[in-house]
Amino acid sequence: MKWLVGILINAVLFIALGGFFGDSFYLSGFGAAVIASVVLSILNILVRPILIILTLPITFLTLGLFLFVINAVTLLITDGIMGSSFELAGFGTAFIVSIIMSIANIIIQSTFAKD
């Protein structure tokens, strides 16, 4: 259940960020946002741990800030998988979107997760 809620939260964040960034971040609709959120979730499960292990020394040297770069790379992979329904203008946009999504997810999880 938490996974589905996370998917919907990320989809809403994608819609909001798509409206905020305008031409730099294109999203064809809510269905594309949900599918992109599912793809991103699967990439976070399968690819992200491998990237973290491969870049562990630089992540350690940057005190964890390199994780934003890894998040941006997974967003760019999602962009490549989704085709024309989910478009990011480049790495800079993906990097900024990854930072905003990370901060928003931390705020949302700390607000609603009362385990």
Coordinates of N, CA, C and O in Angstrom, one line a residue:
M1 N 0.8 -1.2 0.0 CA 0.0 0.0 0.0 C 0.9 1.3 0.0 O 0.5 2.2 -0.7
K2 N 2.0 1.2 0.8 CA 2.9 2.4 0.8 C 3.5 2.6 -0.5 O 3.7 3.8 -0.9
W3 N 3.7 1.5 -1.3 CA 4.3 1.7 -2.6 C 3.4 2.4 -3.5 O 3.8 3.3 -4.3
L4 N 2.1 2.1 -3.5 CA 1.1 2.8 -4.4 C 1.0 4.2 -4.0 O 0.8 5.1 -4.8
V5 N 1.0 4.5 -2.7 CA 0.9 5.9 -2.2 C 2.1 6.7 -2.7 O 2.0 7.8 -3.2
G6 N 3.3 6.1 -2.6 CA 4.5 6.7 -3.1 C 4.5 7.0 -4.6 O 4.9 8.0 -5.1
I7 N 3.9 6.0 -5.4 CA 3.7 6.2 -6.8 C 2.8 7.4 -7.1 O 3.2 8.2 -7.9
L8 N 1.7 7.5 -6.4 CA 0.8 8.6 -6.6 C 1.4 9.9 -6.2 O 1.2 11.0 -6.9
I9 N 2.1 9.9 -5.1 CA 2.8 11.2 -4.7 C 3.8 11.6 -5.7 O 3.8 12.8 -6.1
N10 N 4.6 10.7 -6.2 CA 5.6 11.1 -7.2 C 4.9 11.5 -8.5 O 5.4 12.4 -9.2
A11 N 3.8 10.9 -8.9 CA 3.0 11.3 -10.1 C 2.5 12.8 -9.9 O 2.6 13.6 -10.8
V12 N 2.0 13.1 -8.7 CA 1.5 14.5 -8.5 C 2.7 15.4 -8.5 O 2.6 16.5 -9.0
L13 N 3.8 15.0 -8.0 CA 5.0 15.9 -8.0 C 5.5 16.1 -9.5 O 5.9 17.2 -9.8
F14 N 5.4 15.0 -10.3 CA 5.8 15.2 -11.7 C 4.9 16.2 -12.4 O 5.3 17.0 -13.1
I15 N 3.6 16.1 -12.1 CA 2.6 17.1 -12.7 C 2.9 18.5 -12.3 O 3.0 19.4 -13.1
A16 N 3.2 18.7 -11.0 CA 3.5 20.0 -10.5 C 4.8 20.5 -11.0 O 4.9 21.7 -11.5
L17 N 5.8 19.7 -11.1 CA 7.1 20.2 -11.6 C 7.0 20.4 -13.1 O 7.7 21.3 -13.6
G18 N 6.2 19.6 -13.8 CA 6.0 19.8 -15.2 C 5.4 21.2 -15.5 O 5.8 21.9 -16.5
G19 N 4.5 21.6 -14.7 CA 3.8 22.9 -14.8 C 4.8 24.0 -14.4 O 4.8 25.1 -15.0
F20 N 5.6 23.8 -13.5 CA 6.6 24.8 -13.0 C 7.7 25.0 -13.9 O 8.1 26.2 -14.2
F21 N 8.3 24.0 -14.5 CA 9.4 24.2 -15.4 C 9.0 24.5 -16.8 O 9.9 24.9 -17.6
G22 N 7.8 24.3 -17.2 CA 7.4 24.7 -18.6 C 8.0 23.9 -19.7 O 7.8 22.7 -19.8
D23 N 8.8 24.6 -20.5 CA 9.4 23.9 -21.7 C 10.5 22.9 -21.3 O 10.9 22.1 -22.1
S24 N 11.1 23.1 -20.2 CA 12.3 22.2 -19.8 C 11.8 20.8 -19.4 O 12.6 19.9 -19.4
F25 N 10.6 20.7 -18.9 CA 10.1 19.4 -18.4 C 8.7 19.2 -19.0 O 7.7 19.8 -18.6
Y26 N 8.5 18.3 -19.9 CA 7.3 18.0 -20.6 C 6.7 16.7 -20.1 O 7.4 15.7 -20.0
L27 N 5.4 16.8 -19.8 CA 4.7 15.6 -19.4 C 3.3 15.6 -20.1 O 2.6 16.6 -20.0
S28 N 2.9 14.5 -20.8 CA 1.8 14.6 -21.6 C 0.4 14.5 -20.8 O -0.6 14.9 -21.3
G29 N 0.5 14.0 -19.6 CA -0.8 13.9 -18.8 C -0.5 13.2 -17.5 O 0.6 12.7 -17.2
F30 N -1.6 13.0 -16.8 CA -1.5 12.3 -15.5 C -1.2 10.8 -15.7 O -0.5 10.2 -14.9
G31 N -1.7 10.2 -16.7 CA -1.4 8.8 -17.0 C 0.1 8.6 -17.2 O 0.7 7.6 -16.7
A32 N 0.7 9.5 -18.0 CA 2.1 9.4 -18.3 C 2.9 9.7 -17.0 O 3.9 9.1 -16.8
A33 N 2.4 10.5 -16.1 CA 3.0 10.8 -14.8 C 3.0 9.5 -13.9 O 4.0 9.2 -13.3
V34 N 1.9 8.8 -13.9 CA 1.8 7.6 -13.1 C 2.7 6.5 -13.7 O 3.5 5.8 -13.0
I35 N 2.7 6.4 -15.0 CA 3.6 5.4 -15.6 C 5.1 5.7 -15.4 O 5.9 4.9 -15.1
A36 N 5.4 7.0 -15.5 CA 6.8 7.5 -15.3 C 7.2 7.2 -13.8 O 8.3 6.8 -13.5
S37 N 6.2 7.4 -12.9 CA 6.5 7.2 -11.5 C 6.7 5.7 -11.2 O 7.6 5.3 -10.4
V38 N 6.0 4.8 -11.9 CA 6.2 3.4 -11.8 C 7.6 3.0 -12.3 O 8.3 2.2 -11.7
V39 N 7.9 3.5 -13.5 CA 9.2 3.2 -14.1 C 10.3 3.7 -13.2 O 11.3 3.0 -13.0
L40 N 10.2 4.9 -12.7 CA 11.2 5.5 -11.8 C 11.3 4.6 -10.5 O 12.4 4.3 -10.0
S41 N 10.2 4.1 -10.0 CA 10.2 3.3 -8.8 C 11.0 1.9 -9.1 O 11.8 1.5 -8.3
I42 N 10.7 1.4 -10.3 CA 11.4 0.1 -10.6 C 12.9 0.4 -10.8 O 13.7 -0.4 -10.4
L43 N 13.2 1.5 -11.5 CA 14.7 1.8 -11.6 C 15.3 2.1 -10.3 O 16.5 1.7 -10.1
N44 N 14.6 2.7 -9.3 CA 15.2 2.9 -8.0 C 15.4 1.6 -7.3 O 16.3 1.5 -6.4
I45 N 14.6 0.6 -7.6 CA 14.8 -0.8 -7.0 C 15.9 -1.5 -7.6 O 16.7 -2.2 -6.9
L46 N 16.0 -1.5 -9.0 CA 17.0 -2.3 -9.7 C 18.3 -1.6 -10.0 O 19.3 -2.2 -9.8
V47 N 18.3 -0.4 -10.5 CA 19.5 0.2 -11.0 C 20.2 1.1 -9.9 O 21.4 1.1 -9.9
R48 N 19.4 1.8 -9.2 CA 20.0 2.7 -8.2 C 21.0 2.1 -7.2 O 22.1 2.7 -7.0
P49 N 20.7 0.9 -6.6 CA 21.7 0.3 -5.7 C 23.0 0.0 -6.4 O 24.1 0.1 -5.9
I50 N 22.9 -0.4 -7.7 CA 24.2 -0.7 -8.5 C 25.0 0.6 -8.7 O 26.2 0.6 -8.5
L51 N 24.3 1.7 -9.0 CA 24.9 2.9 -9.2 C 25.6 3.4 -7.9 O 26.7 4.0 -7.9
I52 N 24.9 3.2 -6.8 CA 25.4 3.7 -5.5 C 26.6 2.9 -5.2 O 27.6 3.5 -4.7
I53 N 26.6 1.6 -5.4 CA 27.8 0.8 -5.1 C 29.0 1.2 -6.0 O 30.1 1.3 -5.5
L54 N 28.7 1.4 -7.3 CA 29.8 1.8 -8.2 C 30.4 3.2 -7.9 O 31.6 3.4 -8.1
T55 N 29.6 4.1 -7.3 CA 30.1 5.4 -7.1 C 30.3 5.7 -5.6 O 30.3 6.8 -5.2
L56 N 30.4 4.6 -4.8 CA 30.6 4.8 -3.4 C 31.7 5.7 -3.0 O 31.6 6.5 -2.1
P57 N 32.9 5.6 -3.6 CA 34.0 6.5 -3.1 C 33.7 8.0 -3.4 O 33.9 8.8 -2.5
I58 N 33.1 8.3 -4.5 CA 32.8 9.8 -4.7 C 31.6 10.2 -3.9 O 31.6 11.3 -3.4
T59 N 30.7 9.3 -3.6 CA 29.6 9.6 -2.7 C 30.1 9.9 -1.3 O 29.6 10.8 -0.6
F60 N 31.1 9.1 -0.9 CA 31.7 9.3 0.4 C 32.4 10.6 0.5 O 32.3 11.4 1.5
L61 N 33.2 10.9 -0.6 CA 33.9 12.2 -0.6 C 33.0 13.4 -0.6 O 33.4 14.5 -0.1
T62 N 31.9 13.3 -1.2 CA 31.0 14.5 -1.3 C 29.9 14.5 -0.2 O 29.0 15.2 -0.3
L63 N 30.2 13.6 0.8 CA 29.3 13.5 1.9 C 27.8 13.2 1.6 O 26.9 13.7 2.2
G64 N 27.6 12.4 0.5 CA 26.3 12.0 0.1 C 25.6 12.8 -0.9 O 24.6 12.5 -1.4
L65 N 26.2 14.0 -1.3 CA 25.6 14.9 -2.2 C 25.6 14.3 -3.6 O 24.8 14.7 -4.5
F66 N 26.5 13.3 -3.9 CA 26.5 12.7 -5.2 C 25.2 11.9 -5.5 O 24.9 11.5 -6.6
L67 N 24.5 11.6 -4.4 CA 23.2 10.8 -4.6 C 22.2 11.6 -5.4 O 21.4 11.0 -6.1
F68 N 22.3 13.0 -5.4 CA 21.4 13.8 -6.3 C 21.8 13.5 -7.7 O 20.9 13.5 -8.6
V69 N 23.1 13.3 -8.0 CA 23.5 13.0 -9.4 C 22.9 11.7 -9.8 O 22.4 11.5 -10.9
I70 N 23.0 10.7 -8.9 CA 22.4 9.4 -9.2 C 20.9 9.5 -9.4 O 20.4 8.8 -10.3
N71 N 20.2 10.2 -8.6 CA 18.8 10.4 -8.8 C 18.5 11.1 -10.2 O 17.6 10.7 -10.9
A72 N 19.4 12.1 -10.6 CA 19.2 12.7 -11.9 C 19.4 11.7 -13.0 O 18.7 11.7 -14.0
V73 N 20.4 10.8 -12.9 CA 20.6 9.8 -13.9 C 19.4 8.9 -14.0 O 19.0 8.5 -15.1
T74 N 18.8 8.5 -12.9 CA 17.7 7.6 -13.0 C 16.5 8.3 -13.6 O 15.7 7.7 -14.3
L75 N 16.4 9.6 -13.4 CA 15.3 10.4 -14.1 C 15.6 10.4 -15.6 O 14.7 10.4 -16.4
L76 N 16.8 10.6 -16.0 CA 17.2 10.6 -17.4 C 16.9 9.2 -18.0 O 16.5 9.1 -19.2
I77 N 17.2 8.2 -17.3 CA 16.9 6.8 -17.8 C 15.4 6.7 -18.0 O 14.9 6.1 -19.0
T78 N 14.6 7.2 -17.0 CA 13.1 7.2 -17.1 C 12.7 8.0 -18.3 O 11.8 7.5 -19.1
D79 N 13.3 9.1 -18.6 CA 13.0 9.9 -19.8 C 13.3 9.1 -21.0 O 12.5 9.1 -22.0
G80 N 14.4 8.3 -21.1 CA 14.7 7.5 -22.2 C 13.7 6.4 -22.4 O 13.3 6.0 -23.6
I81 N 13.2 5.8 -21.4 CA 12.3 4.7 -21.4 C 10.9 5.2 -21.8 O 10.2 4.5 -22.6
M82 N 10.5 6.3 -21.3 CA 9.1 6.8 -21.5 C 8.9 7.4 -22.9 O 7.8 7.5 -23.4
G83 N 9.9 7.8 -23.6 CA 9.8 8.3 -24.9 C 9.3 9.8 -24.9 O 9.7 10.6 -24.1
S84 N 8.4 10.1 -25.8 CA 7.9 11.5 -26.0 C 6.9 11.9 -25.0 O 6.5 13.1 -24.9
S85 N 6.4 11.0 -24.1 CA 5.3 11.4 -23.2 C 5.9 12.0 -21.9 O 5.2 12.6 -21.1
F86 N 7.2 11.8 -21.7 CA 7.9 12.3 -20.5 C 9.3 12.8 -21.0 O 10.2 12.0 -21.4
E87 N 9.5 14.1 -21.0 CA 10.8 14.7 -21.6 C 11.4 15.6 -20.6 O 10.7 16.5 -20.0
L88 N 12.7 15.5 -20.4 CA 13.5 16.4 -19.6 C 14.5 17.1 -20.6 O 15.0 16.4 -21.5
A89 N 14.7 18.4 -20.4 CA 15.5 19.1 -21.4 C 17.0 18.7 -21.3 O 17.7 18.8 -22.3
G90 N 17.5 18.2 -20.2 CA 18.9 17.8 -20.1 C 19.2 17.5 -18.6 O 18.3 17.4 -17.8
F91 N 20.5 17.3 -18.4 CA 21.0 16.9 -17.1 C 20.7 17.9 -16.0 O 20.3 17.6 -14.9
G92 N 20.8 19.2 -16.4 CA 20.6 20.3 -15.4 C 19.2 20.2 -14.9 O 18.9 20.4 -13.7
T93 N 18.2 20.1 -15.8 CA 16.8 20.0 -15.4 C 16.6 18.8 -14.5 O 15.9 18.8 -13.5
A94 N 17.1 17.6 -15.0 CA 17.0 16.4 -14.2 C 17.6 16.5 -12.8 O 17.0 16.1 -11.8
F95 N 18.7 17.2 -12.7 CA 19.3 17.4 -11.4 C 18.5 18.3 -10.5 O 18.3 17.9 -9.3
I96 N 17.9 19.4 -11.0 CA 17.1 20.3 -10.2 C 15.8 19.5 -9.8 O 15.3 19.6 -8.7
V97 N 15.2 18.8 -10.7 CA 14.0 18.0 -10.4 C 14.3 17.0 -9.4 O 13.5 16.8 -8.5
S98 N 15.4 16.3 -9.5 CA 15.8 15.3 -8.4 C 15.9 15.9 -7.1 O 15.5 15.3 -6.1
I99 N 16.5 17.1 -7.0 CA 16.7 17.8 -5.7 C 15.3 18.2 -5.1 O 15.0 17.9 -4.0
I100 N 14.4 18.7 -6.0 CA 13.1 19.2 -5.5 C 12.3 18.0 -5.1 O 11.6 18.0 -4.1
M101 N 12.3 16.9 -5.9 CA 11.6 15.7 -5.5 C 12.1 15.0 -4.2 O 11.3 14.6 -3.4
S102 N 13.4 15.0 -4.0 CA 13.9 14.5 -2.8 C 13.5 15.3 -1.6 O 13.0 14.7 -0.6
I103 N 13.5 16.6 -1.7 CA 13.1 17.4 -0.6 C 11.6 17.3 -0.3 O 11.2 17.2 0.8
A104 N 10.8 17.3 -1.4 CA 9.4 17.1 -1.2 C 9.0 15.8 -0.6 O 8.1 15.7 0.2
N105 N 9.7 14.7 -1.1 CA 9.4 13.4 -0.5 C 9.8 13.3 1.0 O 9.1 12.7 1.8
I106 N 10.9 14.0 1.4 CA 11.3 14.0 2.8 C 10.2 14.7 3.6 O 9.8 14.2 4.7
I107 N 9.7 15.8 3.1 CA 8.7 16.6 3.8 C 7.4 15.8 3.9 O 6.8 15.7 5.0
I108 N 7.0 15.2 2.8 CA 5.7 14.5 2.8 C 5.8 13.2 3.7 O 4.9 12.9 4.5
Q109 N 7.0 12.5 3.7 CA 7.1 11.3 4.5 C 7.2 11.7 6.0 O 6.6 11.0 6.8
S110 N 7.8 12.8 6.3 CA 7.9 13.2 7.7 C 6.6 13.7 8.2 O 6.3 13.6 9.4
T111 N 5.8 14.2 7.4 CA 4.5 14.7 7.8 C 3.4 13.6 7.9 O 2.7 13.6 8.9
F112 N 3.4 12.6 7.0 CA 2.4 11.6 7.0 C 2.8 10.3 7.6 O 1.9 9.5 7.9
A113 N 4.1 10.0 7.7 CA 4.5 8.7 8.2 C 4.6 8.7 9.7 O 5.6 9.2 10.2
K114 N 3.6 8.3 10.4 CA 3.6 8.2 11.8 C 3.6 6.8 12.3 O 2.7 6.3 13.0
D115 N 4.7 6.1 11.9 CA 4.8 4.6 12.3 C 5.1 4.4 13.7 O 5.9 4.9 14.4

